[in-house]
Coordinates of C-alpha atoms in Angstrom, one line a residue:
X248 CA -53.8 36.5 35.5
X249 CA -51.2 33.9 34.6
X250 CA -52.1 31.1 36.9
X251 CA -54.2 27.9 37.0
X252 CA -54.5 25.0 34.6
X253 CA -54.2 25.7 30.9
X254 CA -54.3 22.2 29.2
X255 CA -53.4 21.4 25.6
X256 CA -56.4 20.5 23.4
X257 CA -56.0 17.4 21.3
X258 CA -56.7 17.5 17.6
X259 CA -59.4 14.9 16.8
X260 CA -59.5 13.0 13.5
X261 CA -62.0 10.8 11.8
X262 CA -61.0 7.2 11.3
X263 CA -59.9 8.1 7.8
X264 CA -57.4 10.7 9.1
X265 CA -59.4 13.8 8.1
X266 CA -60.0 16.6 10.6
X267 CA -63.0 16.1 12.9
X268 CA -64.1 19.7 13.2
X269 CA -67.3 19.0 15.1
X270 CA -65.2 16.9 17.4
X271 CA -62.8 19.8 17.9
X272 CA -65.7 21.9 19.1
X273 CA -66.7 19.2 21.5
X274 CA -63.2 18.9 22.8
X275 CA -63.2 22.7 23.6
X276 CA -66.6 22.5 25.2
X277 CA -65.6 19.6 27.4
X278 CA -62.4 21.4 28.5
X279 CA -64.4 24.5 29.5
X280 CA -66.9 22.4 31.4
X281 CA -64.0 20.7 33.2
X282 CA -63.1 24.1 34.6
X283 CA -59.9 25.0 32.8
X284 CA -58.4 28.4 33.2
X285 CA -57.2 28.6 29.6
X286 CA -56.7 26.3 26.6
X287 CA -53.7 25.8 24.4
X288 CA -54.1 24.7 20.8
X289 CA -51.7 23.4 18.1
X290 CA -49.1 22.3 20.6
X291 CA -47.1 19.1 20.5
X292 CA -49.9 17.3 22.4
X293 CA -52.2 18.6 19.7
X294 CA -50.0 16.6 17.2
X295 CA -49.0 19.8 15.5
X296 CA -46.3 17.9 13.7
X297 CA -48.8 16.0 11.5
X298 CA -50.9 19.1 10.5
X299 CA -50.6 21.0 7.3
X300 CA -50.4 24.8 7.3
X301 CA -53.9 25.0 5.9
X302 CA -55.2 22.7 8.6
X303 CA -53.5 24.8 11.3
X304 CA -55.3 27.9 10.0
X305 CA -58.6 26.1 9.9
X306 CA -58.2 24.9 13.5
X307 CA -57.0 28.3 14.7
X308 CA -60.1 30.0 13.3
X309 CA -62.5 27.4 14.5
X310 CA -61.1 27.2 18.0
X311 CA -61.0 30.9 18.6
X312 CA -64.5 31.4 17.1
X313 CA -66.0 28.5 19.1
X314 CA -64.4 29.4 22.4
X315 CA -65.6 32.9 21.9
X316 CA -63.6 34.4 24.9
X317 CA -65.1 32.0 27.4
X318 CA -61.6 31.3 28.5
X319 CA -58.2 32.6 27.2
X320 CA -56.7 30.7 24.3
X321 CA -53.0 30.2 23.6
X322 CA -52.0 29.4 20.0
X323 CA -48.7 27.6 19.5
X324 CA -46.8 29.3 16.7
X325 CA -43.4 27.6 16.9
X326 CA -41.3 27.2 13.7
X327 CA -37.6 27.2 12.9
X328 CA -38.2 30.1 10.4
X329 CA -38.8 33.4 12.2
X330 CA -40.8 34.6 9.3
X331 CA -43.3 31.8 9.6
X332 CA -43.5 32.1 13.4
X333 CA -44.3 35.8 12.8
X334 CA -47.0 34.9 10.2
X335 CA -48.6 32.5 12.6
X336 CA -48.4 35.0 15.5
X337 CA -50.0 37.8 13.4
X338 CA -52.9 35.4 12.4
X339 CA -53.4 34.3 16.0
X340 CA -53.6 37.9 17.2
X341 CA -55.9 39.0 14.4
X342 CA -58.3 36.2 15.3
X343 CA -58.4 37.1 19.0
X344 CA -55.9 34.8 20.6
X345 CA -55.0 35.8 24.2
X346 CA -51.4 34.8 23.7
X347 CA -49.0 32.6 21.8
X348 CA -46.6 29.8 22.8
X349 CA -43.2 29.6 21.1
X350 CA -40.4 27.0 21.3
X351 CA -36.9 28.1 20.4
X352 CA -36.0 27.5 16.8
X353 CA -35.0 24.0 15.9
X354 CA -35.3 21.5 13.1
X355 CA -34.5 17.9 13.5
X356 CA -31.8 16.6 15.8
X357 CA -29.0 18.9 14.7
X358 CA -30.3 22.2 13.5
X359 CA -30.9 24.6 16.4
X360 CA -30.8 28.3 17.0
X361 CA -27.9 29.8 18.9
X362 CA -28.7 31.8 22.1
X363 CA -28.6 35.0 20.1
X364 CA -30.8 33.7 17.3
X365 CA -33.3 32.4 19.9
X366 CA -33.4 35.9 21.5
X367 CA -33.8 37.5 18.1
X368 CA -36.7 35.3 17.2
X369 CA -38.5 35.9 20.5
X370 CA -37.9 39.7 20.1
X371 CA -39.3 39.7 16.6
X372 CA -42.5 37.8 17.7
X373 CA -42.8 40.1 20.7
X374 CA -43.0 43.1 18.4
X375 CA -46.3 41.7 17.1
X376 CA -47.8 42.8 20.4
X377 CA -49.3 39.7 22.0
X378 CA -48.2 38.0 25.2
X379 CA -45.8 35.1 24.7
X380 CA -45.3 31.9 26.6
X381 CA -41.7 30.5 26.2
X382 CA -41.8 26.7 25.9
X383 CA -38.7 25.1 27.3
X384 CA -39.2 21.5 26.1
X385 CA -36.8 18.6 25.6
X386 CA -38.1 18.1 22.1
X387 CA -36.3 21.3 20.8
X388 CA -33.0 20.2 22.3
X389 CA -32.0 23.8 22.9
X390 CA -30.2 24.7 26.1
X391 CA -32.3 27.6 27.4
X392 CA -30.2 28.6 30.3
X393 CA -31.7 30.6 33.2
X394 CA -29.6 33.7 32.2
X395 CA -30.9 33.5 28.7
X396 CA -34.5 33.1 29.9
X397 CA -34.1 36.0 32.3
X398 CA -32.7 38.2 29.5
X399 CA -35.6 37.3 27.3
X400 CA -38.1 38.2 30.1
X401 CA -36.4 41.5 31.0
X402 CA -35.7 42.8 27.5
X403 CA -38.8 41.6 25.6
X404 CA -41.9 43.2 27.0
X405 CA -44.4 40.7 25.6
X406 CA -42.7 37.6 27.1
X407 CA -44.9 36.9 30.2
X408 CA -45.0 33.2 30.7
X409 CA -42.5 30.3 30.9
X410 CA -43.5 26.7 30.5
X411 CA -40.6 24.8 32.0
X412 CA -40.8 21.1 31.2
X413 CA -37.1 20.2 30.8
X414 CA -35.6 17.7 33.3
X415 CA -35.3 18.6 36.1
X416 CA -38.0 21.3 35.9
X417 CA -38.3 22.0 39.6
X418 CA -34.8 23.3 40.1
X419 CA -34.9 25.4 37.0
X420 CA -38.3 27.0 37.9
X421 CA -36.9 27.8 41.4
X422 CA -33.8 29.4 39.9
X423 CA -35.7 31.2 37.2
X424 CA -38.1 32.8 39.7
X425 CA -35.3 33.7 42.1
X426 CA -33.1 35.4 39.4
X427 CA -35.8 36.8 37.2
X428 CA -38.0 38.2 40.0
X429 CA -41.0 40.3 38.8
X430 CA -40.0 39.7 35.1
X431 CA -41.2 36.1 35.5
X432 CA -45.0 36.7 35.5
X433 CA -46.2 33.2 34.8
X434 CA -43.9 30.4 35.7
X435 CA -45.7 27.2 34.6
X436 CA -44.7 23.5 34.4
X437 CA -45.7 20.9 31.8
X438 CA -45.1 17.2 31.2
X439 CA -48.7 16.4 32.3
X440 CA -48.0 17.7 35.8
X441 CA -45.8 14.7 36.7
X442 CA -43.8 17.0 39.0
X443 CA -46.6 19.4 39.8
X444 CA -46.4 19.4 43.6
X445 CA -42.6 20.0 43.6
X446 CA -43.0 22.7 41.0
X447 CA -45.7 24.5 42.9
X448 CA -43.5 24.4 46.0
X449 CA -40.8 26.0 43.8
X450 CA -43.1 28.9 42.9
X451 CA -44.9 27.8 39.8
X452 CA -48.3 29.5 39.4
X453 CA -49.8 27.3 36.8
X454 CA -49.5 24.1 34.8
X455 CA -50.1 23.1 31.2
X456 CA -51.1 19.5 31.3
X457 CA -52.9 17.4 28.8
X458 CA -56.7 17.6 28.6
X459 CA -57.4 14.2 30.1
X460 CA -58.2 15.1 33.8
X461 CA -58.1 18.9 34.2
X462 CA -61.1 18.7 36.6
X463 CA -59.0 16.5 38.9
X464 CA -55.8 18.4 38.7
X465 CA -57.2 21.9 39.2
X466 CA -58.0 21.4 42.9
X467 CA -54.3 20.8 43.5
X468 CA -53.5 24.2 42.4
X469 CA -56.4 25.8 44.2
X470 CA -55.5 24.1 47.5
X471 CA -51.8 24.9 47.2
X472 CA -52.6 28.6 46.5
X473 CA -54.7 28.7 49.6
X474 CA -51.8 27.4 51.7
X475 CA -53.3 24.0 52.1
X476 CA -50.3 21.9 51.0
X477 CA -51.5 18.8 52.8
X478 CA -54.8 18.9 51.0
X479 CA -53.1 19.5 47.7
X480 CA -50.7 16.6 48.3
X481 CA -53.6 14.3 49.1
X482 CA -55.4 15.1 45.8
X483 CA -52.1 14.8 43.9
X484 CA -51.5 11.3 45.3
X485 CA -54.9 10.3 44.0
X486 CA -54.3 11.5 40.4
X487 CA -50.6 10.6 40.1
X488 CA -51.2 7.1 38.8
X489 CA -53.1 8.5 35.9
X490 CA -50.5 11.2 35.2
X491 CA -47.7 8.7 35.4
X492 CA -49.5 6.2 33.1
X493 CA -50.2 8.9 30.6
X494 CA -46.7 10.4 30.6
X495 CA -44.8 7.2 30.5
X496 CA -47.0 5.0 28.3
X497 CA -49.5 7.0 26.3
X498 CA -48.4 10.6 25.7
X499 CA -51.0 12.6 23.7
X500 CA -52.9 9.4 22.9
X501 CA -54.3 9.3 26.4
X502 CA -56.6 12.3 26.0
X503 CA -58.0 11.0 22.8
X504 CA -58.6 7.5 24.1
X505 CA -60.3 8.8 27.3
X506 CA -62.4 11.3 25.2
X507 CA -63.6 8.6 22.9
X508 CA -64.5 6.4 25.9
X509 CA -66.5 9.2 27.4
X510 CA -68.2 10.2 24.1
X511 CA -66.5 13.5 23.7
X512 CA -65.1 12.4 20.3
X513 CA -65.9 9.5 18.0
X514 CA -62.3 8.3 17.2
X515 CA -58.9 8.3 18.9
X516 CA -57.2 8.0 15.6
X517 CA -53.6 9.4 15.4
X518 CA -52.0 10.0 12.0
X519 CA -49.3 7.7 10.8
X520 CA -46.5 7.2 11.8
X521 CA -48.0 7.5 15.3
X522 CA -49.1 4.0 16.3
X523 CA -52.4 3.4 18.1
X524 CA -52.3 2.4 21.7
X525 CA -51.9 -1.3 22.3
X526 CA -55.1 -2.8 23.6
X527 CA -53.5 -3.7 26.9
X528 CA -52.2 -0.2 27.3
X529 CA -55.6 1.2 26.5
X530 CA -57.2 -1.1 29.0
X531 CA -54.6 -0.1 31.6
X532 CA -55.3 3.6 31.0
X533 CA -59.0 3.2 31.6
X534 CA -58.3 1.0 34.6
X535 CA -56.4 3.9 36.4
X536 CA -58.9 6.5 35.2
X537 CA -62.1 4.9 36.5
X538 CA -61.4 5.1 40.2
X539 CA -61.0 8.8 40.2
X540 CA -64.2 9.3 38.1
X541 CA -63.0 12.2 35.9
X542 CA -65.5 14.2 33.8
X543 CA -63.9 13.0 30.6
X544 CA -65.4 9.5 31.0
X545 CA -69.0 10.7 31.3
X546 CA -69.2 14.1 29.6
X547 CA -70.6 12.8 26.3
X548 CA -72.8 10.0 27.6

């Protein structure tokens, strides 16, 4: 069950900074048409850090209602306060989410949960009774050691998946799978799939990329799962320039720019203090996208 490509949906805004709810529906429809195996909402690549609590609830309801079980939906519920993470988890479960994604508790550059506090927060969220993906991301700054992750996997029944996007991800995935065994049901990578081939070789069963080119990344996972590593590597080499450009120069703005170019959404606006892409960077992104002819550039035209 826990395999394939589960990209993060961007949050579209109008040019005045208000939520584009119709655009959100189109984003979800595009992703499903692109063949994703699941969708994650309200993650860092959804610009969760510029959304109010009220907007989060609106987007959670809209997304789950609009997807209507066509694919599983992961709702990100991360918060420093365990009580708020619990409230978000209960809402997601009540609205029909398939699972939630949770980062360890942190706030700013210096306030982070201890290993025991991290375990306690995941345990509390697990008691809500919905599968959990642990997000091991550099943004949190927590040192999620393999022994801690394995303890979480073995002692908290609802912890099923692990999105490993720390540096270096490949070695950590390999060790996590070796030490955790059957408790590690869904080892995933992130970071737009920039180390995807190495991570698949290490045992990853899925990836959580951006929503820019899921139709071009999915065949890599399918070919690798079939034992055709040479074929997977060939496809990976074709898309790696896009992944690298996105990861190193654009981040979450890449999906929005590509979607605006392809008519999925009407604006690639990002809320201040996020700056828009420089015109040369935007042109460079489209320049590396066009040769691989991704669905995103034609879906809305």
